[in-house]
């Protein structure tokens, strides 16, 4: 970049100190701009250098957009890095470890996090927030895996899959037996609500929902976690060529689903019965409101007829004044109007709150029903 000195706006010769100060400012501005280009040039030199160094197995980049790089550890074991930097909440950075063409999946994340995107979960081994500082963690993980797998790759893969499945099953049993003991740590976790595309913490509105719909929330939590785990049955079966013990976990998961399904359906019926009970209360309140509204309508029509009877001004008052006076006198002689209006306002408020509560419970019933349908479908597919 070429810096052009501006000509003095005044014909007077400026003081030496002023000229030196302006030169210093311009030099600093030039240096700041030059540093940006120097750093970019050095970055590209470093990328070119590590690409051709035999000792460099992996290196970090922050290329904007979709990138994919394959890094063989051995003939049977490879790492793939997938990233999509620069796209806000849609950004991601995945490490995919494969052994004999089979992806090692982090099954334990099903129970480690409140929210899980199963489709994303099945596609990677480790997921990181797309931030510069996380490259150290990602590359350290690769080095650790490579070192552990060096002596016996098959044993490493078996231990990895076994540990992940065992942790998932233990967490799932705990959720089904005592969901609150698992949910409380989720609520108290400092985990960002949307740290990754595949997993997340609890959202603020979910925390609020739990306080209002406690039992429905816990039931939905159980159903959704079980449905999530059962969605992984085929992925677990894909591990059989390198991990024969996967069959045991498949059987355990299917048995757990069959065991829980009748209880979950029974609990859903209880939720529906409670909804119907609350709906009947709303209907009763609405009937009371309609009765009050009908009474008020009759009284207001009577008042309107009296006011409409005034057709012209008189010496003592105008039409508007006369109608206002008639309205005041009418309300004085019919004190029940104020009581009915107050009762109508109270009923409107009560009905509004109860309808909102009813909608929330219906929303949970739909979530629970949807999860139970998913559980039923996954078990039928695996039969």
Phi, psi and omega in degrees: 000134180261127179263121180256124178289132177289143177288145178300136179283342180251147179283347180289143178287126182282158180292152181302320181297322180293320179294315179299320180295317180295320178296320179296318179297317180293321178296320180294320178298317178298317181297320179298316179291319181297324181299322179300315181288323179296316179296317179297320180295316179297323179298313180293325176298318180294319178297315179298322182291312184289336179297330185251005176273124182296336181278349181266105179275323180215154176209156184267142172221161178234048180296131180289137179095186183289129174225152179213130178221137183253134183227100180291133173266322176205190180295326184258340186243129180223154172247139172236137176250123175244132179215159178211075183282151171089015183235036174058229182292346178271358179287153178203163172214111184245143167250130180241114178260123179240143175233119185055038177081003182251126181286133175273112189265141179278071184304328184297339181293343176302323183253349180282334185238154179291308182255133182225130173265103188298320181300318178292319183301323183288351189259356185215173176254320176222144179233136182230152172293137184286072180231150185304319184297337184279351175297324179300315179296318182295313181290327176294322177297316179299314180297319180296315179297314181300319180292319180291326183277352186299318183285316184209094184298318182296317179298320179298313181299318180297316180294320179300306183297316180299315180295318180296315181292321180296317180295320178297314183293319178298316179294322181294317178299319180295319179298317182288329180275318184214075185300328182296324181295336178268325184290322182301313176300326176299315183293327183270357182291145176273008181299133177303149184297326180226069184283330186218165177287333187266329182222158180203165173273187180284139177279161180299319181290334177289321176298320179293319179300321181299321181293331183267316185245062189305301185293320179295322180296314181297321179294316178298320179300313178299312183298317183291323178292319178294317178298321179298313180296318180294334177293345181266003184304314181293322178296320177295319179298329179294342181277350185306322180300335180244356181210089185297331182292352179301333180299324180294318181290326177297315179296317180298317181293318178295316179298320180296319178296315179296324181290321185278333188304311179299321180294319180294319178296320179296318179295323178297320178298322177296320178297316180295321178296320178295322177298316180295322178297316180289326178295321179297324178295317179299315179300320179296317179295320178296324178294319177297317180297318180297322179294317179294317180298324179294318179296316180295322179298318180296316180294320181292325177294320178297317178296318181298320179298319179295319181289324179291341180291340177280117188247352181199168179286155173239178180294330186267337182201157177276175177299316182298316179296320181295316181292324177295317179298317180298320179297318180295314180296322182296317180291329178291323180275351178231070183298343181293341180298312180299318179295317180295319179295320178296315179297322180295317178297316180298318179294320178300316179296314181296317179296318179300314180295317182291325177293321177296316177298318180297317179297321177297317180292323177295324178296318178292321178300320179294319178297316181295315180298319179297317179294320178297321176297320178295318178299313180300316181295316181296321179292321179295320179294327183272353184295000000 
